[in-house]
Short mmCIF file of C-alpha atoms in Angstrom, two decimals:
data_model
loop_
_atom_site.label_atom_id
_atom_site.label_comp_id
_atom_site.label_asym_id
_atom_site.label_seq_id
_atom_site.Cartn_x
_atom_site.Cartn_y
_atom_site.Cartn_z
CA UNK A 1 19.86 -6.78 28.24
CA UNK A 2 20.54 -3.48 30.01
CA UNK A 3 17.47 -3.93 32.17
CA UNK A 4 18.72 -7.34 33.20
CA UNK A 5 22.13 -5.91 34.13
CA UNK A 6 20.53 -3.07 36.06
CA UNK A 7 18.39 -5.48 38.05
CA UNK A 8 21.38 -7.62 38.92
CA UNK A 9 23.59 -4.77 40.15
CA UNK A 10 23.81 -4.57 43.93
CA UNK A 11 22.75 -1.70 46.17
CA UNK A 12 20.35 1.19 45.71
CA UNK A 13 19.91 3.33 42.60
CA UNK A 14 22.94 5.52 43.38
CA UNK A 15 25.27 2.60 43.85
CA UNK A 16 23.87 1.00 40.71
CA UNK A 17 24.49 4.18 38.71
CA UNK A 18 28.05 4.36 40.00
CA UNK A 19 28.76 0.72 39.22
CA UNK A 20 27.30 1.09 35.72
CA UNK A 21 29.48 4.14 35.11
CA UNK A 22 32.55 2.15 36.11
CA UNK A 23 31.45 -0.70 33.86
CA UNK A 24 30.96 1.65 30.91
CA UNK A 25 34.42 3.17 31.43
CA UNK A 26 35.96 -0.29 31.66
CA UNK A 27 34.33 -1.32 28.38
CA UNK A 28 35.51 1.88 26.66
CA UNK A 29 39.04 1.28 27.97
CA UNK A 30 39.12 -2.30 26.67
CA UNK A 31 37.80 -1.13 23.31
CA UNK A 32 40.39 1.66 22.91
CA UNK A 33 43.27 -0.36 24.26
CA UNK A 34 42.73 -3.75 22.66
CA UNK A 35 39.76 -4.06 20.30
CA UNK A 36 40.17 -0.93 18.15
CA UNK A 37 43.94 -1.29 17.65
CA UNK A 38 43.20 -4.77 16.36
CA UNK A 39 40.36 -3.63 14.08
CA UNK A 40 42.00 -0.47 12.75
CA UNK A 41 44.52 -2.16 10.38
CA UNK A 42 41.55 -3.71 8.58
CA UNK A 43 40.79 -0.20 7.32
CA UNK A 44 42.77 1.20 4.39
CA UNK A 45 44.47 4.13 6.14
CA UNK A 46 47.65 2.17 6.74
CA UNK A 47 48.40 1.49 3.08
CA UNK A 48 50.81 4.30 2.32
CA UNK A 49 53.75 2.38 0.87
CA UNK A 50 54.23 1.10 -2.65
CA UNK A 51 55.62 -2.34 -1.93
CA UNK A 52 53.40 -4.21 0.48
CA UNK A 53 50.70 -5.34 -1.89
CA UNK B 1 7.16 -9.86 21.72
CA UNK B 2 8.06 -6.84 23.79
CA UNK B 3 11.25 -8.54 24.94
CA UNK B 4 12.31 -9.14 21.33
CA UNK B 5 11.65 -5.54 20.30
CA UNK B 6 13.51 -4.27 23.32
CA UNK B 7 16.49 -6.55 22.76
CA UNK B 8 16.77 -5.61 19.11
CA UNK B 9 16.62 -1.90 19.84
CA UNK B 10 19.18 -2.24 22.61
CA UNK B 11 21.43 -4.11 20.21
CA UNK B 12 21.08 -1.37 17.59
CA UNK B 13 21.90 1.35 20.10
CA UNK B 14 24.93 -0.62 21.29
CA UNK B 15 26.15 -1.11 17.74
CA UNK B 16 25.68 2.57 16.95
CA UNK B 17 27.61 3.60 20.05
CA UNK B 18 30.36 1.16 19.12
CA UNK B 19 30.68 2.66 15.64
CA UNK B 20 30.76 6.21 16.98
CA UNK B 21 33.47 5.21 19.46
CA UNK B 22 35.48 3.56 16.70
CA UNK B 23 35.28 6.69 14.56
CA UNK B 24 36.46 8.75 17.53
CA UNK B 25 39.33 6.31 17.95
CA UNK B 26 40.42 6.42 14.30
CA UNK B 27 40.00 10.15 13.72
CA UNK B 28 41.03 11.50 17.07
CA UNK B 29 42.71 9.03 19.36
CA UNK B 30 45.27 7.69 16.83
CA UNK B 31 46.28 11.31 16.27
CA UNK B 32 46.71 11.97 19.98
CA UNK B 33 48.81 8.82 20.37
CA UNK B 34 50.86 9.54 17.23
CA UNK B 35 51.56 13.17 18.21
CA UNK B 36 52.85 11.94 21.54
CA UNK B 37 54.95 9.21 19.95
CA UNK B 38 56.40 11.59 17.33
CA UNK B 39 57.43 14.24 19.82
CA UNK B 40 58.92 11.46 21.97
CA UNK B 41 60.99 10.31 19.01
CA UNK B 42 62.13 13.85 18.24
CA UNK B 43 63.04 14.48 21.89
CA UNK B 44 64.99 11.25 21.95
CA UNK B 45 66.88 12.22 18.79
CA UNK B 46 67.74 15.65 20.22
CA UNK B 47 68.96 14.07 23.44
CA UNK B 48 71.01 11.52 21.52
CA UNK B 49 72.53 14.21 19.30
CA UNK B 50 73.29 16.53 22.18
CA UNK B 51 75.19 13.70 23.88
CA UNK B 52 77.33 13.61 20.79
CA UNK B 53 76.70 9.97 19.95
CA UNK B 54 75.11 10.30 16.58
CA UNK B 55 75.54 6.63 15.86
CA UNK B 56 76.49 7.32 12.30
CA UNK B 57 80.25 7.22 12.24
CA UNK B 58 80.96 10.90 12.51
CA UNK B 59 80.14 13.96 10.52
CA UNK B 60 81.25 12.51 7.21
CA UNK B 61 78.69 9.69 7.52
CA UNK B 62 75.93 10.81 5.21
CA UNK B 63 77.89 13.38 3.29
CA UNK B 64 78.76 13.16 -0.36
CA UNK B 65 82.41 12.63 0.45
CA UNK B 66 81.77 9.71 2.78
CA UNK B 67 84.79 7.49 3.00
CA UNK B 68 84.04 4.93 5.69
CA UNK B 69 80.93 2.78 5.54
CA UNK B 70 78.50 4.31 8.05
CA UNK B 71 76.56 2.27 10.57
CA UNK B 72 73.30 0.92 9.11
CA UNK B 73 70.01 2.33 10.40
CA UNK B 74 68.44 0.22 13.12
CA UNK B 75 64.95 -1.10 12.35
CA UNK B 76 62.22 0.84 14.10
CA UNK B 77 64.60 3.51 15.37
CA UNK B 78 64.39 7.19 14.46
CA UNK B 79 67.50 8.56 12.76
CA UNK B 80 66.47 11.88 11.23
CA UNK B 81 63.99 14.73 11.41
CA UNK B 82 62.20 16.01 8.32
CA UNK B 83 61.03 19.59 7.79
CA UNK B 84 58.78 20.63 4.90
CA UNK B 85 58.08 24.38 5.07
CA UNK B 86 55.20 24.04 2.55
CA UNK B 87 53.30 21.82 4.98
CA UNK B 88 53.65 24.38 7.75
CA UNK B 89 56.35 26.37 9.50
CA UNK B 90 56.15 24.08 12.50
CA UNK B 91 55.83 20.84 10.51
CA UNK B 92 58.55 18.46 11.56
CA UNK B 93 58.41 14.69 11.85
CA UNK B 94 60.84 11.97 12.85
CA UNK B 95 61.98 9.49 10.21
CA UNK B 96 62.26 5.88 11.35
CA UNK B 97 63.78 2.87 9.67
CA UNK B 98 61.36 0.36 8.16
CA UNK B 99 57.81 0.66 6.85
CA UNK B 100 55.93 -1.58 9.28
CA UNK B 101 52.61 -0.52 10.71
CA UNK B 102 54.12 0.07 14.15
CA UNK B 103 56.79 2.31 12.61
CA UNK B 104 54.26 4.35 10.65
CA UNK B 105 52.36 4.96 13.88
CA UNK B 106 55.41 6.76 15.30
CA UNK B 107 56.50 8.90 12.38
CA UNK B 108 57.59 8.76 8.78
CA UNK B 109 59.00 5.47 7.54
CA UNK B 110 62.16 4.98 5.53
CA UNK B 111 61.94 2.11 3.05
CA UNK B 112 64.52 -0.48 4.01
CA UNK B 113 67.05 -1.09 1.31
CA UNK B 114 66.74 2.36 -0.24
CA UNK B 115 69.57 4.89 -0.07
CA UNK B 116 70.80 6.51 3.12
CA UNK B 117 69.98 10.12 3.88
CA UNK B 118 72.01 12.24 1.48
CA UNK B 119 73.52 9.15 -0.09
CA UNK B 120 73.73 8.01 -3.68
CA UNK B 121 70.50 6.48 -4.89
CA UNK B 122 66.99 7.10 -3.70
CA UNK B 123 66.12 7.95 -0.10
CA UNK B 124 62.46 6.80 0.01
CA UNK B 125 60.07 7.72 2.82
CA UNK B 126 56.40 6.86 3.39
CA UNK B 127 53.93 8.60 5.66
CA UNK B 128 50.29 8.54 6.67
CA UNK B 129 47.97 10.81 4.75
CA UNK B 130 45.20 10.52 7.32
CA UNK B 131 44.98 9.16 10.86
CA UNK B 132 48.00 8.88 13.15
CA UNK B 133 48.50 12.64 13.24
CA UNK B 134 47.81 13.20 9.52
CA UNK B 135 51.50 13.90 8.68
CA UNK B 136 51.00 14.03 4.90
CA UNK B 137 47.49 15.48 4.87
CA UNK B 138 48.53 18.42 2.65
CA UNK B 139 50.68 16.26 0.37
CA UNK B 140 48.92 17.48 -2.83
CA UNK B 141 50.00 21.04 -2.05
CA UNK B 142 53.66 20.17 -2.62
CA UNK B 143 55.04 21.85 -5.72
CA UNK B 144 58.13 21.83 -7.84
CA UNK B 145 60.87 23.79 -6.11
CA UNK B 146 59.59 23.16 -2.57
CA UNK B 147 62.25 22.32 -0.03
CA UNK B 148 62.35 19.09 1.94
CA UNK B 149 64.93 19.54 4.69
CA UNK B 150 66.32 16.71 6.79
CA UNK B 151 68.89 16.48 9.51
CA UNK B 152 70.60 13.45 11.00
CA UNK B 153 72.24 15.40 13.78
CA UNK B 154 75.50 15.99 11.91
CA UNK B 155 74.34 17.68 8.73
CA UNK B 156 71.44 19.43 7.08
CA UNK B 157 70.25 18.02 3.76
CA UNK B 158 68.09 20.22 1.57
CA UNK B 159 66.22 18.42 -1.18
CA UNK B 160 64.24 20.29 -3.85
CA UNK B 161 61.10 18.77 -5.30
CA UNK B 162 61.29 18.23 -9.05
CA UNK B 163 58.12 16.41 -9.83
CA UNK B 164 54.88 15.63 -8.15
CA UNK B 165 52.50 14.89 -6.76
CA UNK B 166 52.39 11.98 -9.15
CA UNK B 167 49.52 9.52 -8.83
CA UNK B 168 50.22 5.85 -9.31
CA UNK B 169 49.05 2.40 -8.24
CA UNK B 170 50.24 0.60 -5.09
CA UNK B 171 52.14 -2.06 -7.04
CA UNK B 172 54.30 0.51 -8.84
CA UNK B 173 57.44 -0.22 -6.85
CA UNK B 174 59.69 1.31 -9.51
CA UNK B 175 58.92 4.76 -8.11
CA UNK B 176 61.40 4.10 -5.29
CA UNK B 177 64.13 2.71 -7.57
CA UNK B 178 67.57 4.37 -7.38
CA UNK B 179 66.65 6.15 -10.60
CA UNK B 180 62.87 6.24 -10.23
CA UNK B 181 60.79 5.34 -13.25
CA UNK B 182 58.60 8.16 -14.67
CA UNK B 183 60.33 10.67 -12.40
CA UNK B 184 62.11 12.31 -15.31
CA UNK B 185 65.54 11.56 -13.83
CA UNK B 186 67.77 9.86 -16.34
CA UNK B 187 71.08 9.63 -14.50
CA UNK B 188 71.98 8.20 -11.10
CA UNK B 189 72.01 10.84 -8.39
CA UNK B 190 71.00 11.64 -4.82
CA UNK B 191 67.24 11.55 -4.85
CA UNK B 192 64.40 11.58 -2.37
CA UNK B 193 60.98 9.98 -2.82
CA UNK B 194 57.96 10.59 -0.60
CA UNK B 195 54.94 8.30 -0.82
CA UNK B 196 51.50 8.43 0.77
CA UNK B 197 48.04 7.11 -0.01
CA UNK B 198 45.44 8.55 -2.32
CA UNK B 199 42.53 9.29 -2.16
CA UNK B 200 42.75 10.90 1.24
CA UNK B 201 40.76 8.19 3.03
CA UNK B 202 41.36 5.39 0.56
CA UNK B 203 44.07 3.05 -0.56
CA UNK B 204 43.46 2.52 -4.24
CA UNK B 205 46.35 4.75 -5.33
CA UNK B 206 49.55 6.32 -4.07
CA UNK B 207 50.84 9.87 -4.37
CA UNK B 208 54.53 10.34 -5.05
CA UNK B 209 56.89 13.32 -5.11
CA UNK B 210 60.51 13.23 -6.18
CA UNK B 211 63.29 15.56 -5.15
CA UNK B 212 67.02 15.85 -5.67
CA UNK B 213 69.69 16.76 -3.14
CA UNK B 214 70.24 20.48 -3.54
CA UNK B 215 72.67 21.32 -0.77
CA UNK B 216 74.31 19.91 2.33
CA UNK B 217 75.78 21.75 5.27
CA UNK B 218 77.07 20.73 8.69
CA UNK B 219 74.83 21.45 11.65
CA UNK B 220 77.44 23.87 12.96
CA UNK B 221 76.62 26.13 10.00
CA UNK B 222 73.08 26.59 11.36
CA UNK B 223 69.74 25.97 9.74
CA UNK B 224 69.66 25.96 5.95
CA UNK B 225 68.14 28.90 4.12
CA UNK B 226 64.98 26.97 3.31
CA UNK B 227 64.06 26.88 6.99
CA UNK B 228 64.80 30.53 7.78
CA UNK B 229 61.94 32.92 7.80
#
């Protein structure tokens, strides 16, 4: 999977490394901004009240 | 064959990284976001109060001798700041109306339909034990006689804890009744109930403390004794 991505990135090794870094940061951003806030309420840490069960 | 092994191992590494990132998010990032949101709320309250528009129908609003019906709290809006010296000299959190998830991410949450701050009945507040800034992390350290001080910009309300931490189940809604069940109170009064989850990282139980209104003073009189060091 990662090998396939690496082979399909344009430019020489330096450009590839830079592009992959940007890609990784983009994925982390999407995770923290959208995916994790959606997944976090599935964990029990939000249940602090006595009436919502 | 090699392709399969490689793909599976890449998948495992990806999954592991994902889990680590999620743990970082829950343990660290929610706290960073919540600390920012809470200090925002407190700043906003201070600004609002310094402008003089308390939004609560004057100084008599939450006081025992309230005559006029004060303005109801707006859902999702902060209306008070809570101080609990036992949880730390610098521990102060905004109290917002409503107990939705978005509200709990910004501070402590006042149960809708329970009494107003300082009012007759039971002023019930919930807070996160862990994650989102860990506001009630040290909840089990609360003891009888501890002060819970709140201000709504016009007055200071000092509550004294009478009982707790009391462990109960999540469906035990009578703990936030006007005269809470099992609290030991027998007559109507001005009470405060704090709730959080128990165990620390779980949700099978709830921890409760009850307090009664001990004293009230206008903000012009300065901080109450419980906050002075």
